[in-house]
Amino acid sequence: FASWNMTCFNSFYQAYQQKLKLALIGQSIFGQEVYNKLRKEGHKVVGVFTVPDKNGQADPLALAAEKDGTPVFKFPRWRAKGKPIQEVVAAYKSVGAELNVLPFCTQFIPMDVIECPKHGSIIYHPSILPRHRGASAINWTLIQGDKKAGFTIFWADDGLDTGPILLQRECDVGQNDTVDDLYNRFLFPEGIKAMVEAVDLIADGKAPRIPQPEEGATYEGIQKKENAEISWDQPASALHNWIRGHDKVPGAWATIDGQVVTFYGSSLLDASVPAGQELAIKGASRPGLITKNGLVVFGSDGKMVLVRNLQFEDGKMIPASKYFSADETTALELTEEEKKMAEDIRAIWKGILSNVAVIEDSTDFFKSGASSMHVVRMLEEIKQKYSGLQLQNEDVYMATKFADFIQMAVRKFRGEDKEEELVIDYVSKNVNNMTVNMPYQCFINGQFINADDGKTYDTINPTDGSVIASVSSASLADVDKAVAAAKEAFENGEWGRMNARERGRLMYRLADLMEEHQEELATIESIDSGAVYTLALKTHVGMSVQTFRYFAGWCDKIQASEYGATIPISQARPNHNLTFTKKEPIGVCAIVIPWNYPLMMLAWKSAACLAAGNTLVLKPAQVTPLTSLKFAELSAKAGFPKGVINILPGSGGLVGQHLSEHPDVRKVGFTGSTPTGKQIMKSCFYMIIYIFYSAATNLKKVSLELGGKSPLIIFSDCELDRAVKMGMGAVYFNKGENCIAAGRLFVEESIHDEFVRKVVEEIKKMKIGDPLDRSTDHGPQNHKAHLEKLLQYCETGVKEGATLVYGGRQVRRPGFFMEPTVFTDVEDHMYIAQEESFGPVMVISKFKNGDVDGVLQRANTTEYGLASGVFTKDISKALYISEKLEAGTVFINTYNKTDVAAPFGGFKQSGFGKDLGEEALHEYLRTKAITVEY
């Protein structure tokens, strides 16, 4: 025990010894966070050396240190006439630091101080050294179009950012990233962690000193306003990099109407030239365009850059789209409550701008000495008093004068600044111990609207035949509107400019909302499609949530791995050539889904479509539109931009057909019957012939998941009870309305009779009834016409000589219920052996004992090839059969085990293309090859 005690003491003593006495030299919130983290880590900060108060305001680092009682020194300078100020150096040496940490420092520190501590000094620099030495490193990373950004922590020497490297971190630069984006996303949070890590490495004696290479070294000076003018004789990408590299400080500018106008918030615009009002810009060979989304400017290559905000010489910033109407806003008359709010905000300004005697309407926040850190403080203080007033940093830059700021704040407080709120006219029902609210109109361009011609139709509850709601029936005009909205969102909207990670964030948020509303979604699915509630909750809704989360994770990885490749090609010497590929979204996608899994089929297709960056117009099945429309509501609440998702309930023959023929639709994804799938292909074929003789274009990508007649082979060496259980699930899961349902069972002769007996015993235990009853096993068929088709199917089986062992009839109760059905003695030529029932009908054929190849031949004698299964303990036999079965999916000793990461799709008449898994993304992407000579 004494030995263990001494070991613990030694470990504690060693750990204590590894903590250092630090001097922090610098300023800013970054310095403050590094200070806090180092103290939390156990290091002792013996002194903080920062800048004097500005306009009566202490630096954040100084504030934190003073609060903790840490000695704080505020020196305006460390040197005079090139020599160290001895009083300053003496004050520094008095604290006895073992290491200097410079997280962010704008002062020149003498070498007497840099080299004084036992461990020297380390500095944070926001670039991947030796590239971009100098004080404007982040700006130059963007100005020069670097694909990677990052930071370096290095040992200080007598050069300018030339000391040995301790550690480095890097990140990708997005196409539209700004200085703020890089700083907030990576350089700030990861930089703080890295500074602490660097100090720990030094304390442990493990910190490297890697000499900086001179190869690739660059130095750029501080960017100032006078040298930030935009040179227009450059490609659009260079203009964009110049503008974003100067955003927010010092600001890239041009002369418009005789005054300097600064550009903020640029992005590359890869689309057709939008409509807009021309704006002459000095030095530009082509006028800009004021459009509804902002100012469009043109590079020397004819490509476009979109600029969101403009700032005038007096400091006023406006949305670029308002350039020609900037002075049209009339001042608001304030209510008494709003006047009190204005005075409260005036007091907050006064607390920050303590150097200003009186806050006048004309007081400018920044010209009075405020900085970016004061923006954060001001907004937080306002939020504490008025939680309903949601302001962003950009709002302050857009209204820097007090009067303008109050006008803006009041408009936001009233809600006048918001985009038109989503207005939903629900059908509400009290059902399943809750109130479900169901949208029933078309969802086009972010709004729920009636069909253009006002037509509606009734959607029916299959449990009792009652009307749930009258739903808008989309017209051809509605299709055109929805496609136009999706095209605009893809080509000119926020979605097309959004980076992949942000796209993924929206999809994760949507998945969270779906999970939050899972009981409501499952209830709607039950009353609209007849799905048993417990199954709807777990599978219909549960797998939909999983699907969106899975594909959300793919958003920022599409260009990785095989999705973007560098290809060796033959080179014509002495030239050097490089070819690489890019995966790009296709554009507007039309998605047509069936009625058996309304929400899950929506998720399977739309999640991959959105992850790839496309926009979509989705047509749910006419008989089950309600969960799709609820999904539309949740997508809007998740923040998806207008036009990205559009939902059109209505006729497949009208809406679906027009979508498949629409020239602006670049991809059709369809799940449904084989005849309808063939009609979609026929539409494309006839349009191709038309193209040959005319100028029309309708070539588009198509993927089809169609019908099936999936064989399930059960051998005598299987675990029989398991085969019975799984075989019943293979047929009766979701009332048999399952695209991969086992349409035909082949049972080995020696166990055939026992298998049938056990199946019938289990069927008799099944509870048929209300799908909202938690004890129900089997709910109603989806709609009346389908029930009638199933009854006719069974009549045909009996007429052809198959033995009806059980069921085959409608259940005597309201609604569209059918008994689970079993047929035996089914011959290969019979209709029920060849055609899909899509219902609770088990079709059993026996095969001779040991006839593996014979049963394989029979199983493959079908034009369908969606799924298949085999039950046997002999794994060699199982694998042999899995190789020979002509189906997109083979289940061995299980069935219905689909997963979001596993590709799903069929062969032959069951269609082509894949849903789910990595392969699904291929359906919604196009490959571009780029060859460069260098």
PDB file of C-alpha atoms in Angstrom, residues 653-886:
ATOM      1  CA  GLY A 653     -51.213   9.578 -66.053  1.00  0.00           C
ATOM      2  CA  LEU A 654     -51.274  13.379 -66.094  1.00  0.00           C
ATOM      3  CA  VAL A 655     -48.588  14.620 -63.669  1.00  0.00           C
ATOM      4  CA  GLY A 656     -46.190  11.685 -63.956  1.00  0.00           C
ATOM      5  CA  GLN A 657     -46.415  11.610 -67.729  1.00  0.00           C
ATOM      6  CA  HIS A 658     -45.806  15.350 -68.071  1.00  0.00           C
ATOM      7  CA  LEU A 659     -42.819  15.153 -65.738  1.00  0.00           C
ATOM      8  CA  SER A 660     -41.269  12.331 -67.779  1.00  0.00           C
ATOM      9  CA  GLU A 661     -41.657  14.395 -70.950  1.00  0.00           C
ATOM     10  CA  HIS A 662     -40.690  17.803 -69.535  1.00  0.00           C
ATOM     11  CA  PRO A 663     -37.571  19.187 -71.261  1.00  0.00           C
ATOM     12  CA  ASP A 664     -36.238  20.853 -68.085  1.00  0.00           C
ATOM     13  CA  VAL A 665     -36.312  17.609 -66.103  1.00  0.00           C
ATOM     14  CA  ARG A 666     -32.861  16.009 -66.333  1.00  0.00           C
ATOM     15  CA  LYS A 667     -33.570  12.794 -64.437  1.00  0.00           C
ATOM     16  CA  VAL A 668     -36.596  10.587 -63.714  1.00  0.00           C
ATOM     17  CA  GLY A 669     -36.537   8.219 -60.749  1.00  0.00           C
ATOM     18  CA  PHE A 670     -39.553   5.918 -60.632  1.00  0.00           C
ATOM     19  CA  THR A 671     -40.724   3.159 -58.310  1.00  0.00           C
ATOM     20  CA  GLY A 672     -43.888   1.347 -59.262  1.00  0.00           C
ATOM     21  CA  SER A 673     -45.335  -1.223 -61.604  1.00  0.00           C
ATOM     22  CA  THR A 674     -43.487  -2.610 -64.609  1.00  0.00           C
ATOM     23  CA  PRO A 675     -46.168  -1.462 -67.112  1.00  0.00           C
ATOM     24  CA  THR A 676     -45.921   2.138 -65.866  1.00  0.00           C
ATOM     25  CA  GLY A 677     -42.122   1.956 -65.913  1.00  0.00           C
ATOM     26  CA  LYS A 678     -42.261   0.805 -69.522  1.00  0.00           C
ATOM     27  CA  GLN A 679     -44.541   3.733 -70.338  1.00  0.00           C
ATOM     28  CA  ILE A 680     -41.967   6.163 -68.884  1.00  0.00           C
ATOM     29  CA  MET A 681     -39.259   4.610 -71.053  1.00  0.00           C
ATOM     30  CA  LYS A 682     -41.592   4.737 -74.030  1.00  0.00           C
ATOM     31  CA  SER A 683     -42.120   8.465 -73.449  1.00  0.00           C
ATOM     32  CA  CYS A 684     -38.388   9.015 -73.622  1.00  0.00           C
ATOM     33  CA  PHE A 685     -38.089   6.791 -76.699  1.00  0.00           C
ATOM     34  CA  TYR A 686     -40.835   8.581 -78.646  1.00  0.00           C
ATOM     35  CA  MET A 687     -39.413  11.948 -77.646  1.00  0.00           C
ATOM     36  CA  ILE A 688     -35.983  10.851 -78.892  1.00  0.00           C
ATOM     37  CA  ILE A 689     -37.560  10.095 -82.277  1.00  0.00           C
ATOM     38  CA  TYR A 690     -39.220  13.508 -82.157  1.00  0.00           C
ATOM     39  CA  ILE A 691     -35.860  15.092 -81.333  1.00  0.00           C
ATOM     40  CA  PHE A 692     -34.410  13.557 -84.473  1.00  0.00           C
ATOM     41  CA  TYR A 693     -36.881  15.502 -86.584  1.00  0.00           C
ATOM     42  CA  SER A 694     -37.146  18.682 -84.516  1.00  0.00           C
ATOM     43  CA  ALA A 695     -35.325  21.048 -82.189  1.00  0.00           C
ATOM     44  CA  ALA A 696     -36.986  19.677 -79.053  1.00  0.00           C
ATOM     45  CA  THR A 697     -34.806  18.014 -76.429  1.00  0.00           C
ATOM     46  CA  ASN A 698     -35.868  15.480 -73.844  1.00  0.00           C
ATOM     47  CA  LEU A 699     -32.919  13.175 -73.345  1.00  0.00           C
ATOM     48  CA  LYS A 700     -32.728  12.407 -69.648  1.00  0.00           C
ATOM     49  CA  LYS A 701     -31.335   9.929 -67.170  1.00  0.00           C
ATOM     50  CA  VAL A 702     -33.821   7.313 -65.933  1.00  0.00           C
ATOM     51  CA  SER A 703     -33.777   4.793 -63.088  1.00  0.00           C
ATOM     52  CA  LEU A 704     -36.622   2.338 -62.536  1.00  0.00           C
ATOM     53  CA  GLU A 705     -37.452   0.083 -59.581  1.00  0.00           C
ATOM     54  CA  LEU A 706     -40.330  -2.023 -60.855  1.00  0.00           C
ATOM     55  CA  GLY A 707     -42.332  -5.126 -60.064  1.00  0.00           C
ATOM     56  CA  GLY A 708     -41.079  -8.459 -58.831  1.00  0.00           C
ATOM     57  CA  LYS A 709     -41.953 -12.114 -58.545  1.00  0.00           C
ATOM     58  CA  SER A 710     -39.256 -12.974 -56.071  1.00  0.00           C
ATOM     59  CA  PRO A 711     -38.578 -16.700 -55.611  1.00  0.00           C
ATOM     60  CA  LEU A 712     -37.905 -18.117 -52.133  1.00  0.00           C
ATOM     61  CA  ILE A 713     -36.372 -21.624 -52.135  1.00  0.00           C
ATOM     62  CA  ILE A 714     -36.731 -23.657 -48.938  1.00  0.00           C
ATOM     63  CA  PHE A 715     -34.643 -26.839 -48.644  1.00  0.00           C
ATOM     64  CA  SER A 716     -35.336 -29.739 -46.293  1.00  0.00           C
ATOM     65  CA  ASP A 717     -32.053 -29.139 -44.413  1.00  0.00           C
ATOM     66  CA  CYS A 718     -33.210 -25.709 -43.194  1.00  0.00           C
ATOM     67  CA  GLU A 719     -34.275 -24.762 -39.676  1.00  0.00           C
ATOM     68  CA  LEU A 720     -37.935 -25.327 -40.430  1.00  0.00           C
ATOM     69  CA  ASP A 721     -39.528 -23.149 -37.756  1.00  0.00           C
ATOM     70  CA  ARG A 722     -37.296 -20.255 -38.766  1.00  0.00           C
ATOM     71  CA  ALA A 723     -38.102 -20.844 -42.437  1.00  0.00           C
ATOM     72  CA  VAL A 724     -41.822 -20.768 -41.624  1.00  0.00           C
ATOM     73  CA  LYS A 725     -41.511 -17.539 -39.654  1.00  0.00           C
ATOM     74  CA  MET A 726     -39.295 -15.802 -42.198  1.00  0.00           C
ATOM     75  CA  GLY A 727     -41.292 -17.209 -45.130  1.00  0.00           C
ATOM     76  CA  MET A 728     -44.473 -15.711 -43.710  1.00  0.00           C
ATOM     77  CA  GLY A 729     -42.713 -12.383 -43.247  1.00  0.00           C
ATOM     78  CA  ALA A 730     -41.485 -12.638 -46.828  1.00  0.00           C
ATOM     79  CA  VAL A 731     -45.099 -12.829 -48.023  1.00  0.00           C
ATOM     80  CA  TYR A 732     -47.288 -11.048 -45.452  1.00  0.00           C
ATOM     81  CA  PHE A 733     -44.996  -8.197 -44.331  1.00  0.00           C
ATOM     82  CA  ASN A 734     -46.865  -4.895 -44.824  1.00  0.00           C
ATOM     83  CA  LYS A 735     -49.987  -6.866 -45.903  1.00  0.00           C
ATOM     84  CA  GLY A 736     -47.999  -8.286 -48.829  1.00  0.00           C
ATOM     85  CA  GLU A 737     -47.746  -4.804 -50.360  1.00  0.00           C
ATOM     86  CA  ASN A 738     -44.016  -5.135 -50.588  1.00  0.00           C
ATOM     87  CA  CYS A 739     -41.992  -4.905 -53.793  1.00  0.00           C
ATOM     88  CA  ILE A 740     -39.564  -7.632 -52.698  1.00  0.00           C
ATOM     89  CA  ALA A 741     -42.273  -9.922 -51.307  1.00  0.00           C
ATOM     90  CA  ALA A 742     -41.675 -13.603 -51.992  1.00  0.00           C
ATOM     91  CA  GLY A 743     -44.045 -14.006 -54.890  1.00  0.00           C
ATOM     92  CA  ARG A 744     -43.437 -17.718 -55.167  1.00  0.00           C
ATOM     93  CA  LEU A 745     -42.157 -20.253 -52.618  1.00  0.00           C
ATOM     94  CA  PHE A 746     -40.426 -23.438 -53.776  1.00  0.00           C
ATOM     95  CA  VAL A 747     -40.506 -25.970 -50.908  1.00  0.00           C
ATOM     96  CA  GLU A 748     -38.603 -29.265 -51.049  1.00  0.00           C
ATOM     97  CA  GLU A 749     -40.964 -32.220 -51.313  1.00  0.00           C
ATOM     98  CA  SER A 750     -39.977 -33.969 -48.058  1.00  0.00           C
ATOM     99  CA  ILE A 751     -40.957 -30.991 -45.867  1.00  0.00           C
ATOM    100  CA  HIS A 752     -43.668 -29.468 -48.066  1.00  0.00           C
ATOM    101  CA  ASP A 753     -46.726 -30.697 -46.170  1.00  0.00           C
ATOM    102  CA  GLU A 754     -45.307 -29.888 -42.733  1.00  0.00           C
ATOM    103  CA  PHE A 755     -44.289 -26.434 -43.929  1.00  0.00           C
ATOM    104  CA  VAL A 756     -47.815 -25.725 -45.209  1.00  0.00           C
ATOM    105  CA  ARG A 757     -49.398 -27.025 -41.990  1.00  0.00           C
ATOM    106  CA  LYS A 758     -47.202 -24.802 -39.817  1.00  0.00           C
ATOM    107  CA  VAL A 759     -47.906 -21.753 -42.001  1.00  0.00           C
ATOM    108  CA  VAL A 760     -51.663 -22.213 -41.695  1.00  0.00           C
ATOM    109  CA  GLU A 761     -51.356 -22.649 -37.917  1.00  0.00           C
ATOM    110  CA  GLU A 762     -49.484 -19.373 -37.673  1.00  0.00           C
ATOM    111  CA  ILE A 763     -51.928 -17.520 -39.944  1.00  0.00           C
ATOM    112  CA  LYS A 764     -54.784 -18.492 -37.643  1.00  0.00           C
ATOM    113  CA  LYS A 765     -52.962 -16.723 -34.791  1.00  0.00           C
ATOM    114  CA  MET A 766     -52.680 -13.456 -36.722  1.00  0.00           C
ATOM    115  CA  LYS A 767     -54.925 -10.610 -35.612  1.00  0.00           C
ATOM    116  CA  ILE A 768     -56.581  -8.757 -38.491  1.00  0.00           C
ATOM    117  CA  GLY A 769     -57.919  -5.330 -37.635  1.00  0.00           C
ATOM    118  CA  ASP A 770     -57.445  -1.625 -37.037  1.00  0.00           C
ATOM    119  CA  PRO A 771     -53.841  -0.749 -37.949  1.00  0.00           C
ATOM    120  CA  LEU A 772     -53.722   1.746 -35.058  1.00  0.00           C
ATOM    121  CA  ASP A 773     -54.353  -1.075 -32.568  1.00  0.00           C
ATOM    122  CA  ARG A 774     -50.925  -2.030 -31.213  1.00  0.00           C
ATOM    123  CA  SER A 775     -51.868  -5.735 -31.167  1.00  0.00           C
ATOM    124  CA  THR A 776     -52.881  -5.850 -34.851  1.00  0.00           C
ATOM    125  CA  ASP A 777     -50.724  -8.032 -37.118  1.00  0.00           C
ATOM    126  CA  HIS A 778     -52.481  -7.462 -40.430  1.00  0.00           C
ATOM    127  CA  GLY A 779     -54.149  -4.261 -41.610  1.00  0.00           C
ATOM    128  CA  PRO A 780     -56.302  -3.340 -44.606  1.00  0.00           C
ATOM    129  CA  GLN A 781     -55.132  -3.377 -48.204  1.00  0.00           C
ATOM    130  CA  ASN A 782     -54.185   0.043 -49.480  1.00  0.00           C
ATOM    131  CA  HIS A 783     -57.289   0.874 -51.518  1.00  0.00           C
ATOM    132  CA  LYS A 784     -60.492  -0.663 -52.801  1.00  0.00           C
ATOM    133  CA  ALA A 785     -59.392  -1.209 -56.398  1.00  0.00           C
ATOM    134  CA  HIS A 786     -56.358  -3.118 -55.194  1.00  0.00           C
ATOM    135  CA  LEU A 787     -58.463  -5.334 -52.917  1.00  0.00           C
ATOM    136  CA  GLU A 788     -60.733  -6.148 -55.844  1.00  0.00           C
ATOM    137  CA  LYS A 789     -57.700  -6.991 -57.989  1.00  0.00           C
ATOM    138  CA  LEU A 790     -56.409  -9.368 -55.303  1.00  0.00           C
ATOM    139  CA  LEU A 791     -59.747 -11.146 -55.043  1.00  0.00           C
ATOM    140  CA  GLN A 792     -59.751 -11.581 -58.818  1.00  0.00           C
ATOM    141  CA  TYR A 793     -56.177 -12.901 -58.605  1.00  0.00           C
ATOM    142  CA  CYS A 794     -57.289 -15.587 -56.149  1.00  0.00           C
ATOM    143  CA  GLU A 795     -60.275 -16.524 -58.307  1.00  0.00           C
ATOM    144  CA  THR A 796     -57.910 -17.001 -61.247  1.00  0.00           C
ATOM    145  CA  GLY A 797     -55.679 -19.272 -59.157  1.00  0.00           C
ATOM    146  CA  VAL A 798     -58.630 -21.495 -58.212  1.00  0.00           C
ATOM    147  CA  LYS A 799     -59.896 -21.635 -61.806  1.00  0.00           C
ATOM    148  CA  GLU A 800     -56.482 -22.727 -63.065  1.00  0.00           C
ATOM    149  CA  GLY A 801     -56.401 -25.648 -60.628  1.00  0.00           C
ATOM    150  CA  ALA A 802     -54.236 -24.427 -57.761  1.00  0.00           C
ATOM    151  CA  THR A 803     -55.342 -25.561 -54.299  1.00  0.00           C
ATOM    152  CA  LEU A 804     -56.647 -22.743 -52.091  1.00  0.00           C
ATOM    153  CA  VAL A 805     -55.567 -23.952 -48.644  1.00  0.00           C
ATOM    154  CA  TYR A 806     -56.526 -20.863 -46.702  1.00  0.00           C
ATOM    155  CA  GLY A 807     -58.067 -17.401 -47.185  1.00  0.00           C
ATOM    156  CA  GLY A 808     -58.713 -15.879 -50.577  1.00  0.00           C
ATOM    157  CA  ARG A 809     -61.651 -13.791 -49.339  1.00  0.00           C
ATOM    158  CA  GLN A 810     -62.445 -10.293 -48.136  1.00  0.00           C
ATOM    159  CA  VAL A 811     -62.839 -10.012 -44.362  1.00  0.00           C
ATOM    160  CA  ARG A 812     -66.407  -9.235 -43.357  1.00  0.00           C
ATOM    161  CA  ARG A 813     -65.958  -5.838 -41.771  1.00  0.00           C
ATOM    162  CA  PRO A 814     -65.822  -2.228 -43.007  1.00  0.00           C
ATOM    163  CA  GLY A 815     -62.722  -1.299 -44.944  1.00  0.00           C
ATOM    164  CA  PHE A 816     -60.524  -3.114 -47.428  1.00  0.00           C
ATOM    165  CA  PHE A 817     -59.361  -6.130 -45.443  1.00  0.00           C
ATOM    166  CA  MET A 818     -58.316  -9.445 -47.009  1.00  0.00           C
ATOM    167  CA  GLU A 819     -57.543 -12.739 -45.387  1.00  0.00           C
ATOM    168  CA  PRO A 820     -53.938 -13.928 -45.580  1.00  0.00           C
ATOM    169  CA  THR A 821     -54.038 -16.514 -48.339  1.00  0.00           C
ATOM    170  CA  VAL A 822     -52.168 -19.754 -49.128  1.00  0.00           C
ATOM    171  CA  PHE A 823     -52.112 -21.605 -52.478  1.00  0.00           C
ATOM    172  CA  THR A 824     -50.415 -24.961 -53.053  1.00  0.00           C
ATOM    173  CA  ASP A 825     -50.048 -27.266 -56.064  1.00  0.00           C
ATOM    174  CA  VAL A 826     -49.133 -24.254 -58.179  1.00  0.00           C
ATOM    175  CA  GLU A 827     -47.813 -25.248 -61.606  1.00  0.00           C
ATOM    176  CA  ASP A 828     -45.245 -23.188 -63.481  1.00  0.00           C
ATOM    177  CA  HIS A 829     -47.620 -22.246 -66.297  1.00  0.00           C
ATOM    178  CA  MET A 830     -50.294 -20.810 -64.026  1.00  0.00           C
ATOM    179  CA  TYR A 831     -51.020 -17.083 -63.889  1.00  0.00           C
ATOM    180  CA  ILE A 832     -50.401 -16.875 -60.140  1.00  0.00           C
ATOM    181  CA  ALA A 833     -46.999 -18.563 -60.658  1.00  0.00           C
ATOM    182  CA  GLN A 834     -45.938 -15.927 -63.160  1.00  0.00           C
ATOM    183  CA  GLU A 835     -47.564 -12.659 -62.100  1.00  0.00           C
ATOM    184  CA  GLU A 836     -47.106 -10.574 -58.976  1.00  0.00           C
ATOM    185  CA  SER A 837     -50.057 -10.327 -56.588  1.00  0.00           C
ATOM    186  CA  PHE A 838     -48.667  -7.465 -54.480  1.00  0.00           C
ATOM    187  CA  GLY A 839     -50.807  -8.709 -51.633  1.00  0.00           C
ATOM    188  CA  PRO A 840     -51.026 -11.298 -48.844  1.00  0.00           C
ATOM    189  CA  VAL A 841     -51.003 -14.324 -51.112  1.00  0.00           C
ATOM    190  CA  MET A 842     -48.529 -17.164 -50.523  1.00  0.00           C
ATOM    191  CA  VAL A 843     -47.963 -19.170 -53.725  1.00  0.00           C
ATOM    192  CA  ILE A 844     -46.285 -22.535 -52.980  1.00  0.00           C
ATOM    193  CA  SER A 845     -44.818 -24.997 -55.442  1.00  0.00           C
ATOM    194  CA  LYS A 846     -42.989 -28.155 -54.378  1.00  0.00           C
ATOM    195  CA  PHE A 847     -39.774 -29.446 -55.955  1.00  0.00           C
ATOM    196  CA  LYS A 848     -38.181 -32.887 -55.919  1.00  0.00           C
ATOM    197  CA  ASN A 849     -35.801 -33.763 -53.139  1.00  0.00           C
ATOM    198  CA  GLY A 850     -32.214 -32.827 -53.987  1.00  0.00           C
ATOM    199  CA  ASP A 851     -33.077 -31.173 -57.318  1.00  0.00           C
ATOM    200  CA  VAL A 852     -30.975 -28.021 -56.817  1.00  0.00           C
ATOM    201  CA  ASP A 853     -30.424 -27.156 -60.477  1.00  0.00           C
ATOM    202  CA  GLY A 854     -34.014 -27.973 -61.390  1.00  0.00           C
ATOM    203  CA  VAL A 855     -35.474 -25.595 -58.801  1.00  0.00           C
ATOM    204  CA  LEU A 856     -32.944 -22.926 -59.786  1.00  0.00           C
ATOM    205  CA  GLN A 857     -34.106 -23.136 -63.389  1.00  0.00           C
ATOM    206  CA  ARG A 858     -37.728 -22.794 -62.310  1.00  0.00           C
ATOM    207  CA  ALA A 859     -36.912 -19.883 -59.982  1.00  0.00           C
ATOM    208  CA  ASN A 860     -35.193 -18.000 -62.795  1.00  0.00           C
ATOM    209  CA  THR A 861     -37.985 -18.637 -65.288  1.00  0.00           C
ATOM    210  CA  THR A 862     -39.499 -15.219 -64.714  1.00  0.00           C
ATOM    211  CA  GLU A 863     -39.060 -11.869 -66.379  1.00  0.00           C
ATOM    212  CA  TYR A 864     -38.590 -10.271 -62.975  1.00  0.00           C
ATOM    213  CA  GLY A 865     -35.405 -10.105 -60.952  1.00  0.00           C
ATOM    214  CA  LEU A 866     -35.848  -7.855 -57.939  1.00  0.00           C
ATOM    215  CA  ALA A 867     -35.134 -10.139 -54.989  1.00  0.00           C
ATOM    216  CA  SER A 868     -34.861 -13.809 -54.009  1.00  0.00           C
ATOM    217  CA  GLY A 869     -34.091 -16.013 -51.028  1.00  0.00           C
ATOM    218  CA  VAL A 870     -32.901 -19.417 -49.908  1.00  0.00           C
ATOM    219  CA  PHE A 871     -33.134 -21.344 -46.654  1.00  0.00           C
ATOM    220  CA  THR A 872     -30.609 -24.117 -46.012  1.00  0.00           C
ATOM    221  CA  LYS A 873     -27.968 -25.026 -43.431  1.00  0.00           C
ATOM    222  CA  ASP A 874     -25.560 -25.932 -46.235  1.00  0.00           C
ATOM    223  CA  ILE A 875     -23.622 -22.702 -46.805  1.00  0.00           C
ATOM    224  CA  SER A 876     -21.931 -24.042 -49.950  1.00  0.00           C
ATOM    225  CA  LYS A 877     -25.345 -24.772 -51.451  1.00  0.00           C
ATOM    226  CA  ALA A 878     -26.601 -21.344 -50.372  1.00  0.00           C
ATOM    227  CA  LEU A 879     -23.685 -19.520 -51.979  1.00  0.00           C
ATOM    228  CA  TYR A 880     -23.992 -21.595 -55.169  1.00  0.00           C
ATOM    229  CA  ILE A 881     -27.671 -20.679 -55.415  1.00  0.00           C
ATOM    230  CA  SER A 882     -26.977 -17.010 -54.650  1.00  0.00           C
ATOM    231  CA  GLU A 883     -24.590 -16.912 -57.625  1.00  0.00           C
ATOM    232  CA  LYS A 884     -27.123 -18.495 -59.966  1.00  0.00           C
ATOM    233  CA  LEU A 885     -30.257 -16.608 -58.961  1.00  0.00           C
ATOM    234  CA  GLU A 886     -30.952 -13.744 -61.373  1.00  0.00           C
TER     235      GLU A 886
END
